[in-house]
Amino acid sequence: MSQTVTMDKIVAFCKRRGFVYQSSEIYGGIRSSYDYGPLGVEMKRNIKEEWWRHLVHMREDVVGLDAAIIMHPRVWEASGHTATFNDMLVESRTSGRRYRADHLIEEATGADAEGMSAEEMTRIIAEDGRIKDPVDGGRDFAPVRPFNLMFETYTGPVKSPENVVYLRPETAQGIFVNFKNVMQTNRVKVPFGIAQQGKSFRNEITPGNFIFRTREFEQMEMEFFVEPGTDEEWHEYWLEQRWNWYTSLGINPENLRRYEHPKEKLSHYAKRTVDIEYNFPFRGWSELEGIANRTDFDLKQHAEFSGENLEYFDQATNSRYVPYVIEPAAGPDRIMLAFLVDAYREEEVNGESRTVLKLHPRIAPTKAAVFPLSKKEPVSTVARQLYEDLKGDYRIFYDDSGAIGRRYRRQDEAGTPFCVTVDFDSLEDKQVTIRDRDTMEQERIPIAAVRDRLQGLISG
Ligand code: GAP
């Protein structure tokens, strides 16, 4: 069913139901920037909380961190971003538009251009007549050049070269530069991980596909430090853990696959990288999360550039070494798009059509809605009291307007897994009806049991 979902449908749905809006829309919008509305912000928070719960709170061997976005510029020299965090840019002289040269070549010829040099791409674009400006069909291109994706800004009032700083393009480096701090202030022992969530920024040449690729986005990354020699085993372990995280939250495993990066295309720091990909109906298999074996590259680079010793002393073996790092790196914006697409259904039920988001209760923006069958007292008083008792742990919605069927439909669309209705019988039997979003079955239970029942259904 989700395979029939188009991007236009999802974008329109997200706006209509208050999940995601175009940023600065009243000014005509700004490309590649999106704002999360009342339901979207709840859903994204749930994704981040589930990641944190799974990777930090449920484990004894992972601690959290929240590092600054603006870091010392030497960090990016050490990590290699200043020199190599580039995409190949080509400008069309006919339309003035700029494109990613590898994408232009790949789309016109089917050839794999990733990793080619600027000179090679310039030659192919000049010689292959199939490569045209997608806007006007022109064939007059400037030479391909590398374009650094980091956003530059200045600290303080003087815009001089020595004051240049960058908005971080990944959260990972904040973890590496705090490796020593965390080791010295927490009783951690290798193997252990440091997890972080937060905004990252990349001046993407061609952002697109809604919240799939934007210039400002969030990341959820964990660097797991291990003894060299045990890295391959830990890599497999984290691949499995991360796969299970998605399926345990309801993603259809048929829409997931592993993609092994070919050796010759690995990032400069990686020994092996495997992506978990999702089969988006509008763009096919695409990276949801990358799980890399970063070796000891980053710690060694930071040790060299900072002059600090970033070795680990293993008391058990009385030896020193620089740990290897396994890095599961994900993004909640992209994951949210996958969850939305996977859960979106248009169904015919008893001759009526309904749109329903079959989100896992842990991910659903609103966990339950409380409806009084009538707006009048005393039904409304009982319903209001139930709402007051339930609220606080998660988002509960109170709705007393319109026919009950319409109220159910609104919550189906919002992905709310449970609706609790207080009716006239509730006054006598002190019971209410809980309706399940997916089966639409209704069950009558005592008012006093609702809180525990919901808790069980949501965390189950
Ligand atoms: N530290 C490694 C790293 O940053 P990455 O594959 O470039 O690896 C990790 O990014 C994750 O961050 C991606 O799988 C994706 O979910 C998210 N991400 C990266 N660039 C993004 C963008 N422009 N917009 C939205 N999400 C992005």
PDB file of N, CA and C in Angstrom, residues 51-52 54-66 171-172 174-176 178-183 185-197 220-227 234 237-238 299 312 321 323-328:
ATOM      1  N   TRP A  51      15.412   6.596  20.063  1.00  0.00           N
ATOM      2  CA  TRP A  51      16.831   6.349  19.759  1.00  0.00           C
ATOM      3  C   TRP A  51      17.643   6.471  21.047  1.00  0.00           C
ATOM      4  N   TRP A  52      17.389   7.516  21.807  1.00  0.00           N
ATOM      5  CA  TRP A  52      18.142   7.762  23.049  1.00  0.00           C
ATOM      6  C   TRP A  52      17.869   6.667  24.072  1.00  0.00           C
ATOM      7  N   HIS A  54      16.953   3.609  23.459  1.00  0.00           N
ATOM      8  CA  HIS A  54      17.550   2.344  23.021  1.00  0.00           C
ATOM      9  C   HIS A  54      19.074   2.364  23.146  1.00  0.00           C
ATOM     10  N   LEU A  55      19.692   3.488  22.771  1.00  0.00           N
ATOM     11  CA  LEU A  55      21.156   3.530  22.712  1.00  0.00           C
ATOM     12  C   LEU A  55      21.813   3.987  24.005  1.00  0.00           C
ATOM     13  N   VAL A  56      21.086   4.766  24.822  1.00  0.00           N
ATOM     14  CA  VAL A  56      21.729   5.288  26.039  1.00  0.00           C
ATOM     15  C   VAL A  56      21.070   4.702  27.300  1.00  0.00           C
ATOM     16  N   HIS A  57      19.776   4.946  27.462  1.00  0.00           N
ATOM     17  CA  HIS A  57      19.145   4.563  28.729  1.00  0.00           C
ATOM     18  C   HIS A  57      19.052   3.053  28.952  1.00  0.00           C
ATOM     19  N   MET A  58      18.937   2.296  27.854  1.00  0.00           N
ATOM     20  CA  MET A  58      18.810   0.845  28.013  1.00  0.00           C
ATOM     21  C   MET A  58      20.173   0.162  28.148  1.00  0.00           C
ATOM     22  N   ARG A  59      21.265   0.927  28.090  1.00  0.00           N
ATOM     23  CA  ARG A  59      22.586   0.295  28.057  1.00  0.00           C
ATOM     24  C   ARG A  59      23.472   0.831  29.174  1.00  0.00           C
ATOM     25  N   GLU A  60      24.372  -0.019  29.610  1.00  0.00           N
ATOM     26  CA  GLU A  60      25.335   0.423  30.621  1.00  0.00           C
ATOM     27  C   GLU A  60      26.607   0.943  29.979  1.00  0.00           C
ATOM     28  N   ASP A  61      26.788   0.655  28.664  1.00  0.00           N
ATOM     29  CA  ASP A  61      28.072   0.964  28.037  1.00  0.00           C
ATOM     30  C   ASP A  61      28.015   2.166  27.084  1.00  0.00           C
ATOM     31  N   VAL A  62      26.958   2.979  27.192  1.00  0.00           N
ATOM     32  CA  VAL A  62      26.884   4.179  26.346  1.00  0.00           C
ATOM     33  C   VAL A  62      26.458   5.361  27.213  1.00  0.00           C
ATOM     34  N   VAL A  63      27.164   6.484  27.055  1.00  0.00           N
ATOM     35  CA  VAL A  63      26.797   7.710  27.770  1.00  0.00           C
ATOM     36  C   VAL A  63      26.457   8.780  26.724  1.00  0.00           C
ATOM     37  N   GLY A  64      25.802   9.842  27.180  1.00  0.00           N
ATOM     38  CA  GLY A  64      25.362  10.898  26.262  1.00  0.00           C
ATOM     39  C   GLY A  64      26.265  12.117  26.295  1.00  0.00           C
ATOM     40  N   LEU A  65      26.045  12.987  25.304  1.00  0.00           N
ATOM     41  CA  LEU A  65      26.825  14.226  25.200  1.00  0.00           C
ATOM     42  C   LEU A  65      26.002  15.233  24.404  1.00  0.00           C
ATOM     43  N   ASP A  66      26.226  16.518  24.699  1.00  0.00           N
ATOM     44  CA  ASP A  66      25.601  17.561  23.873  1.00  0.00           C
ATOM     45  C   ASP A  66      26.655  18.630  23.639  1.00  0.00           C
ATOM     46  N   THR A 171      27.696  15.672  13.784  1.00  0.00           N
ATOM     47  CA  THR A 171      27.803  15.766  15.242  1.00  0.00           C
ATOM     48  C   THR A 171      28.997  14.948  15.754  1.00  0.00           C
ATOM     49  N   ALA A 172      29.487  14.028  14.915  1.00  0.00           N
ATOM     50  CA  ALA A 172      30.517  13.071  15.353  1.00  0.00           C
ATOM     51  C   ALA A 172      31.758  13.740  15.958  1.00  0.00           C
ATOM     52  N   GLY A 174      32.199  16.417  17.621  1.00  0.00           N
ATOM     53  CA  GLY A 174      32.005  16.886  19.006  1.00  0.00           C
ATOM     54  C   GLY A 174      32.268  15.756  19.990  1.00  0.00           C
ATOM     55  N   ILE A 175      32.012  14.534  19.541  1.00  0.00           N
ATOM     56  CA  ILE A 175      32.242  13.358  20.398  1.00  0.00           C
ATOM     57  C   ILE A 175      33.745  13.053  20.477  1.00  0.00           C
ATOM     58  N   PHE A 176      34.424  13.055  19.324  1.00  0.00           N
ATOM     59  CA  PHE A 176      35.858  12.718  19.337  1.00  0.00           C
ATOM     60  C   PHE A 176      36.660  13.708  20.191  1.00  0.00           C
ATOM     61  N   ASN A 178      35.752  15.255  22.692  1.00  0.00           N
ATOM     62  CA  ASN A 178      35.446  15.106  24.115  1.00  0.00           C
ATOM     63  C   ASN A 178      35.782  13.712  24.647  1.00  0.00           C
ATOM     64  N   PHE A 179      36.437  12.914  23.832  1.00  0.00           N
ATOM     65  CA  PHE A 179      36.770  11.541  24.238  1.00  0.00           C
ATOM     66  C   PHE A 179      37.534  11.542  25.563  1.00  0.00           C
ATOM     67  N   LYS A 180      38.542  12.417  25.649  1.00  0.00           N
ATOM     68  CA  LYS A 180      39.384  12.451  26.855  1.00  0.00           C
ATOM     69  C   LYS A 180      38.580  12.944  28.066  1.00  0.00           C
ATOM     70  N   ASN A 181      37.781  14.004  27.858  1.00  0.00           N
ATOM     71  CA  ASN A 181      36.934  14.515  28.952  1.00  0.00           C
ATOM     72  C   ASN A 181      36.044  13.420  29.512  1.00  0.00           C
ATOM     73  N   VAL A 182      35.388  12.701  28.615  1.00  0.00           N
ATOM     74  CA  VAL A 182      34.446  11.669  29.072  1.00  0.00           C
ATOM     75  C   VAL A 182      35.207  10.555  29.798  1.00  0.00           C
ATOM     76  N   MET A 183      36.357  10.175  29.259  1.00  0.00           N
ATOM     77  CA  MET A 183      37.148   9.121  29.910  1.00  0.00           C
ATOM     78  C   MET A 183      37.582   9.523  31.311  1.00  0.00           C
ATOM     79  N   THR A 185      36.215  11.807  33.324  1.00  0.00           N
ATOM     80  CA  THR A 185      35.190  12.222  34.282  1.00  0.00           C
ATOM     81  C   THR A 185      34.118  11.166  34.501  1.00  0.00           C
ATOM     82  N   ASN A 186      34.191  10.066  33.766  1.00  0.00           N
ATOM     83  CA  ASN A 186      33.222   8.970  33.940  1.00  0.00           C
ATOM     84  C   ASN A 186      34.020   7.685  34.009  1.00  0.00           C
ATOM     85  N   ARG A 187      33.503   6.731  34.765  1.00  0.00           N
ATOM     86  CA  ARG A 187      34.278   5.495  34.873  1.00  0.00           C
ATOM     87  C   ARG A 187      33.923   4.562  33.720  1.00  0.00           C
ATOM     88  N   VAL A 188      34.300   5.013  32.514  1.00  0.00           N
ATOM     89  CA  VAL A 188      33.989   4.190  31.336  1.00  0.00           C
ATOM     90  C   VAL A 188      35.191   3.316  30.990  1.00  0.00           C
ATOM     91  N   LYS A 189      34.874   2.152  30.452  1.00  0.00           N
ATOM     92  CA  LYS A 189      35.936   1.221  30.046  1.00  0.00           C
ATOM     93  C   LYS A 189      35.632   0.759  28.633  1.00  0.00           C
ATOM     94  N   VAL A 190      36.656   0.741  27.782  1.00  0.00           N
ATOM     95  CA  VAL A 190      36.475   0.215  26.422  1.00  0.00           C
ATOM     96  C   VAL A 190      36.039  -1.250  26.528  1.00  0.00           C
ATOM     97  N   PRO A 191      35.011  -1.712  25.809  1.00  0.00           N
ATOM     98  CA  PRO A 191      34.232  -0.985  24.812  1.00  0.00           C
ATOM     99  C   PRO A 191      33.136  -0.111  25.432  1.00  0.00           C
ATOM    100  N   PHE A 192      33.051   1.125  24.960  1.00  0.00           N
ATOM    101  CA  PHE A 192      31.953   2.002  25.398  1.00  0.00           C
ATOM    102  C   PHE A 192      31.648   3.004  24.293  1.00  0.00           C
ATOM    103  N   GLY A 193      30.451   3.610  24.395  1.00  0.00           N
ATOM    104  CA  GLY A 193      30.036   4.545  23.359  1.00  0.00           C
ATOM    105  C   GLY A 193      29.650   5.900  23.924  1.00  0.00           C
ATOM    106  N   ILE A 194      29.728   6.920  23.057  1.00  0.00           N
ATOM    107  CA  ILE A 194      29.226   8.258  23.394  1.00  0.00           C
ATOM    108  C   ILE A 194      28.211   8.624  22.311  1.00  0.00           C
ATOM    109  N   ALA A 195      27.008   8.992  22.774  1.00  0.00           N
ATOM    110  CA  ALA A 195      25.918   9.275  21.824  1.00  0.00           C
ATOM    111  C   ALA A 195      25.571  10.752  21.861  1.00  0.00           C
ATOM    112  N   GLN A 196      25.168  11.248  20.722  1.00  0.00           N
ATOM    113  CA  GLN A 196      24.802  12.659  20.651  1.00  0.00           C
ATOM    114  C   GLN A 196      23.716  12.861  19.586  1.00  0.00           C
ATOM    115  N   GLN A 197      22.823  13.803  19.886  1.00  0.00           N
ATOM    116  CA  GLN A 197      21.826  14.231  18.893  1.00  0.00           C
ATOM    117  C   GLN A 197      21.940  15.735  18.738  1.00  0.00           C
ATOM    118  N   MET A 220      21.663  11.879  14.682  1.00  0.00           N
ATOM    119  CA  MET A 220      21.737  11.083  15.912  1.00  0.00           C
ATOM    120  C   MET A 220      22.915  10.145  15.666  1.00  0.00           C
ATOM    121  N   GLU A 221      24.023  10.404  16.350  1.00  0.00           N
ATOM    122  CA  GLU A 221      25.228   9.620  16.074  1.00  0.00           C
ATOM    123  C   GLU A 221      25.778   9.050  17.377  1.00  0.00           C
ATOM    124  N   MET A 222      26.371   7.880  17.249  1.00  0.00           N
ATOM    125  CA  MET A 222      27.010   7.276  18.402  1.00  0.00           C
ATOM    126  C   MET A 222      28.373   6.753  17.961  1.00  0.00           C
ATOM    127  N   GLU A 223      29.403   7.127  18.721  1.00  0.00           N
ATOM    128  CA  GLU A 223      30.741   6.609  18.443  1.00  0.00           C
ATOM    129  C   GLU A 223      31.015   5.554  19.506  1.00  0.00           C
ATOM    130  N   PHE A 224      31.236   4.335  19.043  1.00  0.00           N
ATOM    131  CA  PHE A 224      31.447   3.213  19.969  1.00  0.00           C
ATOM    132  C   PHE A 224      32.907   2.800  19.888  1.00  0.00           C
ATOM    133  N   PHE A 225      33.635   3.019  20.995  1.00  0.00           N
ATOM    134  CA  PHE A 225      35.085   2.830  21.025  1.00  0.00           C
ATOM    135  C   PHE A 225      35.420   1.393  21.424  1.00  0.00           C
ATOM    136  N   VAL A 226      36.209   0.732  20.587  1.00  0.00           N
ATOM    137  CA  VAL A 226      36.509  -0.687  20.836  1.00  0.00           C
ATOM    138  C   VAL A 226      38.009  -0.969  20.690  1.00  0.00           C
ATOM    139  N   GLU A 227      38.422  -2.093  21.224  1.00  0.00           N
ATOM    140  CA  GLU A 227      39.823  -2.488  21.086  1.00  0.00           C
ATOM    141  C   GLU A 227      40.089  -2.906  19.632  1.00  0.00           C
ATOM    142  N   TRP A 234      32.202  -6.004  16.392  1.00  0.00           N
ATOM    143  CA  TRP A 234      31.317  -4.950  16.906  1.00  0.00           C
ATOM    144  C   TRP A 234      30.542  -4.284  15.774  1.00  0.00           C
ATOM    145  N   TYR A 237      27.642  -6.402  15.115  1.00  0.00           N
ATOM    146  CA  TYR A 237      26.716  -6.274  16.244  1.00  0.00           C
ATOM    147  C   TYR A 237      25.840  -5.028  16.073  1.00  0.00           C
ATOM    148  N   TRP A 238      26.461  -3.888  15.748  1.00  0.00           N
ATOM    149  CA  TRP A 238      25.689  -2.646  15.653  1.00  0.00           C
ATOM    150  C   TRP A 238      24.797  -2.622  14.420  1.00  0.00           C
ATOM    151  N   LEU A 299      40.552   9.797  16.195  1.00  0.00           N
ATOM    152  CA  LEU A 299      41.292  10.054  17.449  1.00  0.00           C
ATOM    153  C   LEU A 299      42.760  10.340  17.151  1.00  0.00           C
ATOM    154  N   TYR A 312      44.017   5.090  25.122  1.00  0.00           N
ATOM    155  CA  TYR A 312      43.269   4.481  26.221  1.00  0.00           C
ATOM    156  C   TYR A 312      44.211   3.537  26.945  1.00  0.00           C
ATOM    157  N   TYR A 321      46.425   1.826  23.875  1.00  0.00           N
ATOM    158  CA  TYR A 321      46.124   1.826  22.435  1.00  0.00           C
ATOM    159  C   TYR A 321      45.123   2.932  22.112  1.00  0.00           C
ATOM    160  N   PRO A 323      41.683   3.518  20.514  1.00  0.00           N
ATOM    161  CA  PRO A 323      40.567   2.631  20.146  1.00  0.00           C
ATOM    162  C   PRO A 323      40.110   2.823  18.701  1.00  0.00           C
ATOM    163  N   TYR A 324      39.548   1.772  18.153  1.00  0.00           N
ATOM    164  CA  TYR A 324      38.813   1.848  16.887  1.00  0.00           C
ATOM    165  C   TYR A 324      37.385   2.299  17.217  1.00  0.00           C
ATOM    166  N   VAL A 325      36.706   2.795  16.186  1.00  0.00           N
ATOM    167  CA  VAL A 325      35.368   3.355  16.412  1.00  0.00           C
ATOM    168  C   VAL A 325      34.355   2.769  15.427  1.00  0.00           C
ATOM    169  N   ILE A 326      33.249   2.284  15.977  1.00  0.00           N
ATOM    170  CA  ILE A 326      32.103   1.892  15.146  1.00  0.00           C
ATOM    171  C   ILE A 326      31.047   2.989  15.318  1.00  0.00           C
ATOM    172  N   GLU A 327      30.562   3.498  14.195  1.00  0.00           N
ATOM    173  CA  GLU A 327      29.671   4.659  14.243  1.00  0.00           C
ATOM    174  C   GLU A 327      28.335   4.395  13.535  1.00  0.00           C
ATOM    175  N   PRO A 328      27.252   4.189  14.295  1.00  0.00           N
ATOM    176  CA  PRO A 328      25.924   4.246  13.669  1.00  0.00           C
ATOM    177  C   PRO A 328      25.499   5.719  13.579  1.00  0.00           C
TER     178      PRO A 328
END
